[in-house]
Coordinates of C-alpha atoms in Angstrom, one line a residue:
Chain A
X1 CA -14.2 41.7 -62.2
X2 CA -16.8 44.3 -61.5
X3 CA -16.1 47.5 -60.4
X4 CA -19.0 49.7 -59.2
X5 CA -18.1 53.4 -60.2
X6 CA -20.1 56.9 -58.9
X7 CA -20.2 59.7 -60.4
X8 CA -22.1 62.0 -63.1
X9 CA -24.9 62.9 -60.7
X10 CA -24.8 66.6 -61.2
X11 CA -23.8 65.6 -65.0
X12 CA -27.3 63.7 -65.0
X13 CA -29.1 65.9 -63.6
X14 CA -28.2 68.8 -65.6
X15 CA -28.6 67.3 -68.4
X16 CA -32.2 66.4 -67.9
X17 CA -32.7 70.2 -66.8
X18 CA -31.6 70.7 -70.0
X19 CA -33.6 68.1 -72.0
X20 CA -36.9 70.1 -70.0
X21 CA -35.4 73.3 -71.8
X22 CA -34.9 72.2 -75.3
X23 CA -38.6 70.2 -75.1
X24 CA -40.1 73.8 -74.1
X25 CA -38.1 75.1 -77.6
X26 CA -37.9 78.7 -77.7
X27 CA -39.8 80.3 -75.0
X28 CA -41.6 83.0 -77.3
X29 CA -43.6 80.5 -79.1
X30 CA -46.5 79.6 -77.2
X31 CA -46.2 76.2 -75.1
X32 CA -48.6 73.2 -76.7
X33 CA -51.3 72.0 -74.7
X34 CA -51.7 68.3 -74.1
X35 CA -55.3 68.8 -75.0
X36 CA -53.7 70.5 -78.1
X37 CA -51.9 67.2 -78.7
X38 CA -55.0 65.2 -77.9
X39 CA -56.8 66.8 -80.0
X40 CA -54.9 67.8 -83.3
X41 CA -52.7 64.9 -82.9
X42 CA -54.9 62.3 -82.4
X43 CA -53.3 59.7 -84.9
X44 CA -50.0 60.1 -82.7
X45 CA -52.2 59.6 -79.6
X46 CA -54.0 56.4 -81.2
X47 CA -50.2 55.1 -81.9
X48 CA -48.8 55.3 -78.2
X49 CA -51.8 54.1 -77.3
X50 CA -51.7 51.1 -79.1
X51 CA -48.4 50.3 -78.7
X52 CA -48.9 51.3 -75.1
X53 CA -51.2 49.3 -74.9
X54 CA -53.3 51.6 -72.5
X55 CA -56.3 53.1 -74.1
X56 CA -56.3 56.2 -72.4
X57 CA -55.8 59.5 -74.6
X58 CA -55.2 62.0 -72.1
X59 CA -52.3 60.3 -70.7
X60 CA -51.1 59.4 -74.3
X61 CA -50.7 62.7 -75.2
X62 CA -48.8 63.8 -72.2
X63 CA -46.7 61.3 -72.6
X64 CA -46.4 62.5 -76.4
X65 CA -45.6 65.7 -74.8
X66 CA -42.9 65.0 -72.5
X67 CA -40.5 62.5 -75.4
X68 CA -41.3 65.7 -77.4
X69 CA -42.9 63.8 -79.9
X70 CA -40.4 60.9 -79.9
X71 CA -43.1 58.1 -80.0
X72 CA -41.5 55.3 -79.0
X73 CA -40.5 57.3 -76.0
X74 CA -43.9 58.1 -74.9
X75 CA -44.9 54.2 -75.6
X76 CA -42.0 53.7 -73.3
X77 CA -44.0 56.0 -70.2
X78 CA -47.2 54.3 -71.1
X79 CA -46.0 51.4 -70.5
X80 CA -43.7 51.9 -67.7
X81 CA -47.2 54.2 -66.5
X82 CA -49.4 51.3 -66.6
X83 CA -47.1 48.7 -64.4
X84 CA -48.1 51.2 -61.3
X85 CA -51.7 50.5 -61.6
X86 CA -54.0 47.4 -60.4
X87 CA -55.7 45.1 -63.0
X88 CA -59.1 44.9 -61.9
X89 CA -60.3 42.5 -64.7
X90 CA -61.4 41.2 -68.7
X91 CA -63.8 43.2 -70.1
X92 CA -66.7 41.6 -71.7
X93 CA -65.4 40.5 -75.4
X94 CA -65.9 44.1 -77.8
X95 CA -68.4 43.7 -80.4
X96 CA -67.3 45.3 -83.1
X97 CA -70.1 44.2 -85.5
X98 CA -72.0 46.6 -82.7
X99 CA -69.6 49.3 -84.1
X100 CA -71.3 52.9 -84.0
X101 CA -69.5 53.2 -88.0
X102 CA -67.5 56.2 -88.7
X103 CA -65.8 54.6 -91.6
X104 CA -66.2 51.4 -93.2
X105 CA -65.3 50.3 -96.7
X106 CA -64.3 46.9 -98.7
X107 CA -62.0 46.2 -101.8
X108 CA -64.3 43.1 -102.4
X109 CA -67.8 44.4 -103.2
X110 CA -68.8 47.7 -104.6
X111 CA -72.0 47.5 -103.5
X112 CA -72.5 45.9 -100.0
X113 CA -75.2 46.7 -97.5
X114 CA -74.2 49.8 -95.6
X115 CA -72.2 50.4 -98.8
X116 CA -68.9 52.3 -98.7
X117 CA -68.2 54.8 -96.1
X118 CA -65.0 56.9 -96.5
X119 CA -65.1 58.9 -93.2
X120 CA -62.0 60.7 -92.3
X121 CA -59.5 59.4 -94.3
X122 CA -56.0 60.6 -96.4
X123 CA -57.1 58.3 -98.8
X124 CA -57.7 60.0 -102.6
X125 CA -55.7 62.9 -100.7
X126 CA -53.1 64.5 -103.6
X127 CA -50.2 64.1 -101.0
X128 CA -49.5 67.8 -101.6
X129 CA -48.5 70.0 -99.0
X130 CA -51.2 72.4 -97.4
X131 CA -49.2 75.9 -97.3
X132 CA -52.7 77.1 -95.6
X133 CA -52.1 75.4 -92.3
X134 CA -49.3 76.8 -91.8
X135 CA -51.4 80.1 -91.1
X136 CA -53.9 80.0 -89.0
X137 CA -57.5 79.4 -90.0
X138 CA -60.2 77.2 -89.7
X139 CA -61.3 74.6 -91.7
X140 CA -64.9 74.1 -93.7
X141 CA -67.2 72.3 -91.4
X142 CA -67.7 68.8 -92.7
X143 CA -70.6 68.3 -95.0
X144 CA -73.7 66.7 -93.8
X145 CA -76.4 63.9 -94.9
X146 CA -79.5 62.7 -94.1
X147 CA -79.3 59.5 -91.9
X148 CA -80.9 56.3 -92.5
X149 CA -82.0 55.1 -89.3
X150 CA -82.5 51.5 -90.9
X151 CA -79.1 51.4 -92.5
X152 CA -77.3 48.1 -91.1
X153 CA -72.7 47.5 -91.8
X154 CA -72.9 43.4 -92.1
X155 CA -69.8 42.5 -91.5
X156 CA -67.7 41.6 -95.4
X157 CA -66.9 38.0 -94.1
X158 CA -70.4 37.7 -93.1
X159 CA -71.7 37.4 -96.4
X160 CA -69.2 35.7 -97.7
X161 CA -69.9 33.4 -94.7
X162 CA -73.5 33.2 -96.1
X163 CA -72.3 30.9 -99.0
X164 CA -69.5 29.0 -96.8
X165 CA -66.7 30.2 -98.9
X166 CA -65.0 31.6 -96.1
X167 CA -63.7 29.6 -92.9
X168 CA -65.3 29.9 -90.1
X169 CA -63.4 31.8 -86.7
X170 CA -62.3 29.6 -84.3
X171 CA -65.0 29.4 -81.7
X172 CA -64.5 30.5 -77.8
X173 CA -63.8 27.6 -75.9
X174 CA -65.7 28.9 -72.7
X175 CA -63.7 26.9 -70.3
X176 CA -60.6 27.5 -72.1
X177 CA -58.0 30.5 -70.7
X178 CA -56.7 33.7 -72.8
X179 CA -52.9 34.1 -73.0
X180 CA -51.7 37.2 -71.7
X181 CA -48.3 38.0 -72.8
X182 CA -48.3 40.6 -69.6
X183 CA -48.8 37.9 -67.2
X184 CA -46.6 34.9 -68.9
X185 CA -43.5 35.2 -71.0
X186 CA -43.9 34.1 -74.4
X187 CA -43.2 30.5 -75.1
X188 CA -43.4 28.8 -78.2
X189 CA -45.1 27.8 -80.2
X190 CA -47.6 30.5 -79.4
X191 CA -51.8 30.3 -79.9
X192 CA -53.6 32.7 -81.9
X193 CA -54.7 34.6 -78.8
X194 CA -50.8 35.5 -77.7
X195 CA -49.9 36.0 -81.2
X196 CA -52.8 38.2 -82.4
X197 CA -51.8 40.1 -78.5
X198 CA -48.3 40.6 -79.6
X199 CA -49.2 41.7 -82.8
X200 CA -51.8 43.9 -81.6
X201 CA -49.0 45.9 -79.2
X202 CA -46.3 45.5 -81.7
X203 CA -44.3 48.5 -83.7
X204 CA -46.4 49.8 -86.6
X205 CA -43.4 50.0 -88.7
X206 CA -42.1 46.2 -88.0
X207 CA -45.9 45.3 -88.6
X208 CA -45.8 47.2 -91.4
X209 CA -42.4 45.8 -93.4
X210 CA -43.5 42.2 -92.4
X211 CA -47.2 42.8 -94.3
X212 CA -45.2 44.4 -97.4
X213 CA -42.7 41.6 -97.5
X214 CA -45.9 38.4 -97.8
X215 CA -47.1 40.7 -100.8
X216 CA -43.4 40.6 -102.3
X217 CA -43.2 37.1 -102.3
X218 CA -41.7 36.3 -98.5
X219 CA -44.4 34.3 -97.4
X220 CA -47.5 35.2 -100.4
X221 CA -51.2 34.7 -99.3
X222 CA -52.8 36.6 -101.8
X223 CA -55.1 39.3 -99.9
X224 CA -57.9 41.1 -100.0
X225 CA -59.2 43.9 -97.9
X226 CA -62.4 42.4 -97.2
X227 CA -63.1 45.1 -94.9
X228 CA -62.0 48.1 -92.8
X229 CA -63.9 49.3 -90.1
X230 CA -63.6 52.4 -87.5
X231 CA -66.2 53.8 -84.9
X232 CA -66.8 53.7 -81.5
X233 CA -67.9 50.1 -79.5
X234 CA -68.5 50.0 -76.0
X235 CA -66.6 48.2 -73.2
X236 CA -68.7 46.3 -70.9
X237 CA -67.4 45.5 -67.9
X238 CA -68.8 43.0 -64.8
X239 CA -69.7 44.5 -61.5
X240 CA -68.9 41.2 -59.5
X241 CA -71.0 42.7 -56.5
X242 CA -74.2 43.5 -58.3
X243 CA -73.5 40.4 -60.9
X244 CA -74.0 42.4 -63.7
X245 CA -72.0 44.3 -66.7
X246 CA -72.2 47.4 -67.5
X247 CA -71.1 49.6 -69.8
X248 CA -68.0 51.7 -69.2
X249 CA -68.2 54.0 -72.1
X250 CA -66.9 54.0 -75.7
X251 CA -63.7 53.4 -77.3
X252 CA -62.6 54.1 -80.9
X253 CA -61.1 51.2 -82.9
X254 CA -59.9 50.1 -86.1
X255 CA -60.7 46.5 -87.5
X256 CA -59.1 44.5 -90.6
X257 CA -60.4 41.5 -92.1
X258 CA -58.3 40.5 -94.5
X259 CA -59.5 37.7 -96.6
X260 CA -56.7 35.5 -98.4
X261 CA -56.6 32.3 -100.9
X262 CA -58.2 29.6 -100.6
X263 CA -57.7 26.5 -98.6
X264 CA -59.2 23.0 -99.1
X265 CA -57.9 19.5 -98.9
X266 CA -59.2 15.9 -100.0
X267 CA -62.5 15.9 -98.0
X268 CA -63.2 19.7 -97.6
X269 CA -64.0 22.2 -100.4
X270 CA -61.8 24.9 -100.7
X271 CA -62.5 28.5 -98.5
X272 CA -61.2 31.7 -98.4
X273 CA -58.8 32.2 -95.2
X274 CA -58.8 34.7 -92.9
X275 CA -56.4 37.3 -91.3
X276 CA -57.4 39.7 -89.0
X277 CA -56.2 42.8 -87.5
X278 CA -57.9 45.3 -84.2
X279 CA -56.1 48.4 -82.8
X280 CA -57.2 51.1 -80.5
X281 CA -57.8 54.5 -82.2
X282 CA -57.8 55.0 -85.9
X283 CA -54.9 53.2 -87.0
X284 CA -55.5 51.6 -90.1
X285 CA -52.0 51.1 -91.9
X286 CA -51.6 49.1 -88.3
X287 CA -54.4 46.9 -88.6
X288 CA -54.1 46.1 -92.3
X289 CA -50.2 44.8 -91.3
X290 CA -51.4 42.9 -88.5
X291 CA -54.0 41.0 -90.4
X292 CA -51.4 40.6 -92.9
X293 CA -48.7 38.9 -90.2
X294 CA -51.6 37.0 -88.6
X295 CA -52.5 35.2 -91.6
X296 CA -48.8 34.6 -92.7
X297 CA -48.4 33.0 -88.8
X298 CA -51.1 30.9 -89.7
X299 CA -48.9 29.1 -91.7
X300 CA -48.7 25.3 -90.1
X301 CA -52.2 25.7 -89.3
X302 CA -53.3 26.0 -92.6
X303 CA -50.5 23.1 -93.8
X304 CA -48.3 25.9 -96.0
X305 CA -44.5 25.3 -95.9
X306 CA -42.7 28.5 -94.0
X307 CA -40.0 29.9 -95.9
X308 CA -40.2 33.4 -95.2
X309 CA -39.8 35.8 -91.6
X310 CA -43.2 37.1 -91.8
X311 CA -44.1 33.4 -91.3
X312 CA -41.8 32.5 -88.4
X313 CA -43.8 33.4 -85.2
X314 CA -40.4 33.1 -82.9
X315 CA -38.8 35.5 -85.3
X316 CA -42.0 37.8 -85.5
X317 CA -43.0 37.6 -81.6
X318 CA -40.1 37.9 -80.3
X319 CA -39.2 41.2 -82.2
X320 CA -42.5 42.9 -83.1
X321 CA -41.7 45.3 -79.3
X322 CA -40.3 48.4 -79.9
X323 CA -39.7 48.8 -75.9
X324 CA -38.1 45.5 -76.0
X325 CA -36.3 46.4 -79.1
X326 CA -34.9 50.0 -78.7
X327 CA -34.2 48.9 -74.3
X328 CA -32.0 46.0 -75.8
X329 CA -30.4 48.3 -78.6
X330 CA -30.2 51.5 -76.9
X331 CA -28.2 49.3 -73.7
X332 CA -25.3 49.6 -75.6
X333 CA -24.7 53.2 -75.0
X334 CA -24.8 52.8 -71.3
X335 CA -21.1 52.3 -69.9
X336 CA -19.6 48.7 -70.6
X337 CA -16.2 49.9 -69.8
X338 CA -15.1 46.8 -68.0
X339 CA -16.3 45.0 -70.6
X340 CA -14.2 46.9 -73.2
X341 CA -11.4 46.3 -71.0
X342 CA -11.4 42.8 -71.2
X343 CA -12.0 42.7 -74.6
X344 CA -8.8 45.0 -75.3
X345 CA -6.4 43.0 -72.5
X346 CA -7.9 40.0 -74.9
X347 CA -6.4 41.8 -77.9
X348 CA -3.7 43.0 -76.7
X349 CA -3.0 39.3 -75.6
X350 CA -3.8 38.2 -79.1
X351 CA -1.2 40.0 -80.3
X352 CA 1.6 39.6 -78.4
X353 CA 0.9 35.6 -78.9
X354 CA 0.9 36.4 -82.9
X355 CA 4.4 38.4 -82.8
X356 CA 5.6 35.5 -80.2
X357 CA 4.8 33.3 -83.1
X358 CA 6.3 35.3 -86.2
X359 CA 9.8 35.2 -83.8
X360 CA 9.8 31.6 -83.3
X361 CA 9.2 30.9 -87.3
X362 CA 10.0 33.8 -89.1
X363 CA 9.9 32.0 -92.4
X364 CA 6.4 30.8 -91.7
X365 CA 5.5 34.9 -92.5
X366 CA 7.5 34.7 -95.6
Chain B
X1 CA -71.9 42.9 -49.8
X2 CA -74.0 41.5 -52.4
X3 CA -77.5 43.1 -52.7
X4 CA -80.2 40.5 -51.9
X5 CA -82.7 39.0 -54.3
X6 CA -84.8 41.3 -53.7
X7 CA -83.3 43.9 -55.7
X8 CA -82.6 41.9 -59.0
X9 CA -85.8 43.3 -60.9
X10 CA -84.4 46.9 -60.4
X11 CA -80.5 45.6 -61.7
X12 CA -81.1 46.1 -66.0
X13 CA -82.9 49.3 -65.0
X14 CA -79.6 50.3 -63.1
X15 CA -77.1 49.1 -65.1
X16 CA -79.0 51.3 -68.2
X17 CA -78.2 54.3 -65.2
X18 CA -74.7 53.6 -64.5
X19 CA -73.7 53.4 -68.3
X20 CA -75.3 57.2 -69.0
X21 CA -73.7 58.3 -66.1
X22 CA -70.5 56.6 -67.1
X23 CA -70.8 59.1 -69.9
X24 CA -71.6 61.7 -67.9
X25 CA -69.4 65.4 -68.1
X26 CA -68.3 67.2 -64.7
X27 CA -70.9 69.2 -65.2
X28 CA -73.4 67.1 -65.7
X29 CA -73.3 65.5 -62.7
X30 CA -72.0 68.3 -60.4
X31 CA -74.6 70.7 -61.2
X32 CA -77.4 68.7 -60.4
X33 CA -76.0 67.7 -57.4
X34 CA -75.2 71.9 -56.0
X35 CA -78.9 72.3 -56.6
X36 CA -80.5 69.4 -55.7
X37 CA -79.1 67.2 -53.4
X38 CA -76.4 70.3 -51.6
X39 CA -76.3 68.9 -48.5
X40 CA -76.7 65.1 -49.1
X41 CA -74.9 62.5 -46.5
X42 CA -73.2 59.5 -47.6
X43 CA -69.9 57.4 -46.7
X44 CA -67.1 55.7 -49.2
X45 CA -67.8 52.2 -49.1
X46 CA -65.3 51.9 -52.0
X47 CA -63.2 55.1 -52.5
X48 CA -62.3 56.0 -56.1
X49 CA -59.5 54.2 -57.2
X50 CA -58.0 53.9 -60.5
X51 CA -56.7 50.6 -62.5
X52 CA -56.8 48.8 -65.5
X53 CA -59.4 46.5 -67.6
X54 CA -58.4 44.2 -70.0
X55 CA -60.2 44.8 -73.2
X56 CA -60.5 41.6 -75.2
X57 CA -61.3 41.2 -79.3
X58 CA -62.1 38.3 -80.6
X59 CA -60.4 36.3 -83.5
X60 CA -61.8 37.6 -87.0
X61 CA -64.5 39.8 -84.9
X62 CA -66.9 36.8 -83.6
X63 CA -64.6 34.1 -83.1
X64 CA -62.3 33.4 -79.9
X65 CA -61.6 36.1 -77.9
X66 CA -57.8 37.4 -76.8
X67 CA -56.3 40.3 -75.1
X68 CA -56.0 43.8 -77.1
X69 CA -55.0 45.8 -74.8
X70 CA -55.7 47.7 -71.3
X71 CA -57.8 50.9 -70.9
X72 CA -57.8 52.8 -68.0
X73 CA -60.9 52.5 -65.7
X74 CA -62.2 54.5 -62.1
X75 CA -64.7 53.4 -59.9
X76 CA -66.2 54.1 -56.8
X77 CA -68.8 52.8 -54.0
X78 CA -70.7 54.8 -51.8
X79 CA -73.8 54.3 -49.4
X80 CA -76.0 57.3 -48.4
X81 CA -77.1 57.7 -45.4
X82 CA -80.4 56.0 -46.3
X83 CA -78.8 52.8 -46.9
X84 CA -78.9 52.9 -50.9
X85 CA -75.2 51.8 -52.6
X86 CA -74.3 53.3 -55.5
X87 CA -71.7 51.9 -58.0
X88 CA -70.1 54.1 -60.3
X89 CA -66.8 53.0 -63.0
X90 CA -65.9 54.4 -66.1
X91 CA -62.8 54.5 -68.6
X92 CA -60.5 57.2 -67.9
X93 CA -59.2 58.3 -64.6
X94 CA -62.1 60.8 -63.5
X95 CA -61.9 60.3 -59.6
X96 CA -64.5 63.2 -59.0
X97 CA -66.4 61.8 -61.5
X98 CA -67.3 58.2 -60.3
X99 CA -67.6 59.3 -56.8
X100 CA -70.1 62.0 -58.3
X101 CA -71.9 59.5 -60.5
X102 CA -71.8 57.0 -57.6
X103 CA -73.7 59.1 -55.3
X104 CA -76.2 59.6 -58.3
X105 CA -76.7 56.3 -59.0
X106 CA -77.6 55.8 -55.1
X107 CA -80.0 58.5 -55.3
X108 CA -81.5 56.7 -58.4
X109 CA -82.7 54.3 -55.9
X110 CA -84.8 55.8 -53.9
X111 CA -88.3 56.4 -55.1
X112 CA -88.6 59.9 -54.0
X113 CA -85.4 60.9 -55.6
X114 CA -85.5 58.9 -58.8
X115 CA -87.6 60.9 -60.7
X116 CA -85.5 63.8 -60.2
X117 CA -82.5 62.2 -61.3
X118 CA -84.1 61.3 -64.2
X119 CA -85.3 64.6 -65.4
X120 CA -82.3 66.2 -64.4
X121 CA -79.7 64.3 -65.1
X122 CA -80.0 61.6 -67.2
X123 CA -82.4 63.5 -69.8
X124 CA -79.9 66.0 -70.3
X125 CA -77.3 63.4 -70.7
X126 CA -79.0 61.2 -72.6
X127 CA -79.8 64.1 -75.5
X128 CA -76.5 65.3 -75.5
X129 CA -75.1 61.9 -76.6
X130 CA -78.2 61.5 -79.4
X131 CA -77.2 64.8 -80.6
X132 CA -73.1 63.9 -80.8
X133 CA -74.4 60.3 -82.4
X134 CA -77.0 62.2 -84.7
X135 CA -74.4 64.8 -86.0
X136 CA -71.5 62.8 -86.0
X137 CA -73.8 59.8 -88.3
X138 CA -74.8 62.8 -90.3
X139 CA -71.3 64.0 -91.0
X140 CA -70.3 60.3 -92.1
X141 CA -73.3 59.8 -94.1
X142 CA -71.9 62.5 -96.4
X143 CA -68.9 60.5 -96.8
X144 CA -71.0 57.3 -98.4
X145 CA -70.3 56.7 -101.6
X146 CA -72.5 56.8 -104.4
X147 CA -71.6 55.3 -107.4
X148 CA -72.4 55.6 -111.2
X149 CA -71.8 54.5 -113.9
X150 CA -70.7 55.9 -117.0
X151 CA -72.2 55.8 -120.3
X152 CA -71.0 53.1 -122.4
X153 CA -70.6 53.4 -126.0
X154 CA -72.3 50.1 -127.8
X155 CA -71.1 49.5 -131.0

């Protein structure tokens, strides 16, 4: 039976009247700015943005804003944000060996052309808490270098490329189409394109427990960082009318190639694999998990058995969305009293059909 | 709609345009126009509107491409009174913006205006992003690391 109930409005409403007061905090400290948050937050803003999926800071950060830092929340406006807005098309595939560098290192070579690049990074960091900041100041300005205009960042797997001990990337397939998981429900088994999609959208900290769990065993493929990269690359984007592409502007991103042990079989030499990872913004801990969980999905491709979760795409695809994930779990608060009720009339039933029993055979009990 | 023939020759030379002024500031492109251009005609052939590109990677960085992720992108299209149409789209949602750099663009066309927007708009913009990419190169160069190595004991 369902039985439609009204009720709560003015509950509802007051308590969203009151969720507006407690995000504000105590009125005497002065209100952040989303600029604030775009600014001095900016790894928050790079995470709803890539689990948004929206590259688009400002409204990141006002969406930070309004969950009051609950991330998952603002991932959940982004998302719901971008469903009122048109698609006008695919840009142009990024190049991200193009990549205007800001950071750029390898755990393969010490010395590779380019070389290594720290950038901004909490790496080599002591991990002790700054008392400072919690005054106000400003910090140093950062150090500076001369340039070299003629400096060049090869990409890692390009040299190893150069000696064909690496496999190659799949090549585009002009003709072929691009899955888009926001367009067509996942089915499986799923192509590289869908998975590396879903990964690239997926929660940091399922990404994350999946990469740790192939390097404890669940799923092993022996990696390597063969590079991280971060900097700017610029969208290009077609103007159907004038039949040409243009460039939109820049966006930051974060690129993983991981490189993992070997693979070879009776005719073909063995070659490092590959897993990769991209993200929007400066997430790096992101794209090292998803290059991680993109090589352990490889698994049937490259003819390894799969024994562990990080290598069951149904398992990983299907729960790698935190809005899928915390809508599904976070349901259960919302009223189910008729289905309670059913389930206690069910009980209740059970029991009166187990004491109907212990009076028919008592000695059954005995 | 489609510009004739004609007009090809000029397109590199206008998409080279539309990307500086893609990465133009309010300013940038307001100013210019107040002082310039104050009481310029033109209609909305396209007004601004705002929606989404897909931004694809590609597998391993060169390999097949799939989707990463939307941005947000405006663009406009306008057409002066002159006949010139100028296209304008950027990321972000900067609706004064495109139609700003729209109407630019158009004025990039004719002959009598282009050298004008050139020295007054694009130079300016044009150094301000070679100074951001010089400092901001500078400030990573600092951060490459120089190894050494330390002396070893023989023996």
């Amino acid at each position: 039976m369902y039985v439609a109930v009204k009720g709560g409005e003015r509950a509802i409403a007051n308590a969203h009247r009151l969720l507006e007061h407690e995000r504000r905090g105590d009125r005497s400290v002065p209100e952040i700015g989303t600029a604030q948050i775009e600014q001095q937050l900016s790894l928050a803003v790079d995470r709803v943005m890539s689990e948004g999926s929206l590259y688009d800071r400002a409204l990141a950060a006002l969406a930070i804003k309004q969950a009051r830092g609950d991330l998952i929340e603002a991932i959940f406006l982004i998302r719901a944000y971008r469903t009122t807005l048109p698609r006008f098309g695919f840009s142009v595939p990024l190049d991200t060996a193009a990549m205007a560098i800001r950071r750029r290192i390898s755990s393969t070579y010490k010395d590779l052309p380019g070389g290594q690049v720290l950038g901004p990074t909490f790496d080599y960091t002591h991990r002790l808490l700054d008392f400072a900041l919690a005054a106000e100041g400003e910090p140093e300005a950062p150090a500076t270098a001369p340039v070299d205009t003629e400096l060049r960042f090869p990409r890692v797997t390009d040299l190893i490329a150069e000696d064909d001990l690496i496999e190659r990337n799949p090549p585009a397939d002009p003709a072929g189409p691009v899955g888009d998981l926001t367009r067509e429900p996942l089915a499986f088994p799923a192509e590289r394109d869908l998975r590396l999609q879903n990964l690239a959208r997926g929660d940091e900290g399922f990404l994350l427990a999946l990469g740790y769990s192939t390097q404890r065993g669940y799923g092993r493929n022996h990696p390597f960082v063969g590079e991280i990269r971060m900097g700017e690359v610029e969208v290009e984007f077609e103007i159907p009318e004038l039949g040409i592409t243009v460039s939109l502007g820049a966006v930051t991103l974060t690129e993983c190639q991981m490189v993992n042990q070997f693979k070879g079989s009776l005719t073909e030499p063995a070659k490092f694999t590959r897993g990769y990872g991209l993200s929007f913004g400066h997430c790096e801990r992101r794209a090292m998990s998803m290059s991680l969980v993109d090589r352990a999905l490889r698994a049937d491709e490259l003819g390894e058995e799969r024994t562990s979760p990080a290598q069951d795409e149904e398992f990983v695809l299907s729960h790698s969305d935190n809005i899928q994930a915390t809508g599904f779990v976070e349901h259960l608060k919302l009223p189910h009293y008729v289905d309670f009720q059913a389930e206690l009339a069910l009980l209740r039933q059970m029991r009166r059909e187990h004491e109907a029993r212990q009076n028919t055979y008592p000695e059954a009990a005995e | 709609m489609p510009d004739t023939e004609a007009a090809r020759p000029n397109l590199d030379c206008r998409a080279v345009t539309m990307a500086l002024l893609a990465r133009a500031e309010c300013e940038e492109l307001s100013r210019p126009l107040e002082v310039f251009w104050p009481d310029l005609a033109f209609t909305m052939v396209r007004a601004p509107e705002t929606g989404l590109v897909m931004l694809r990677g590609r597998m391993g960085g060169d390999g097949a491409p799939f989707n990463l992720g939307e941005a947000t992108v405006t663009r406009a299209v306008v057409e002066l009174q002159t006949g010139e149409r100028g296209y304008a789209q950027r990321l972000g949602r900067d609706i004064s913006g495109v139609k700003k750099a729209a109407i630019i663009e158009a004025l990039a066309q004719r002959d009598a205006d282009r050298p004008l927007v050139e020295r007054n708009v694009l130079v300016p913009i044009r150094q301000r992003l070679a100074e951001e990419a010089s400092r901001k190169r500078a400030e990573t160069a600092a951060t490459r690391v120089d190894f050494f190595t330390l002396v070893r004991a023989e023996g």
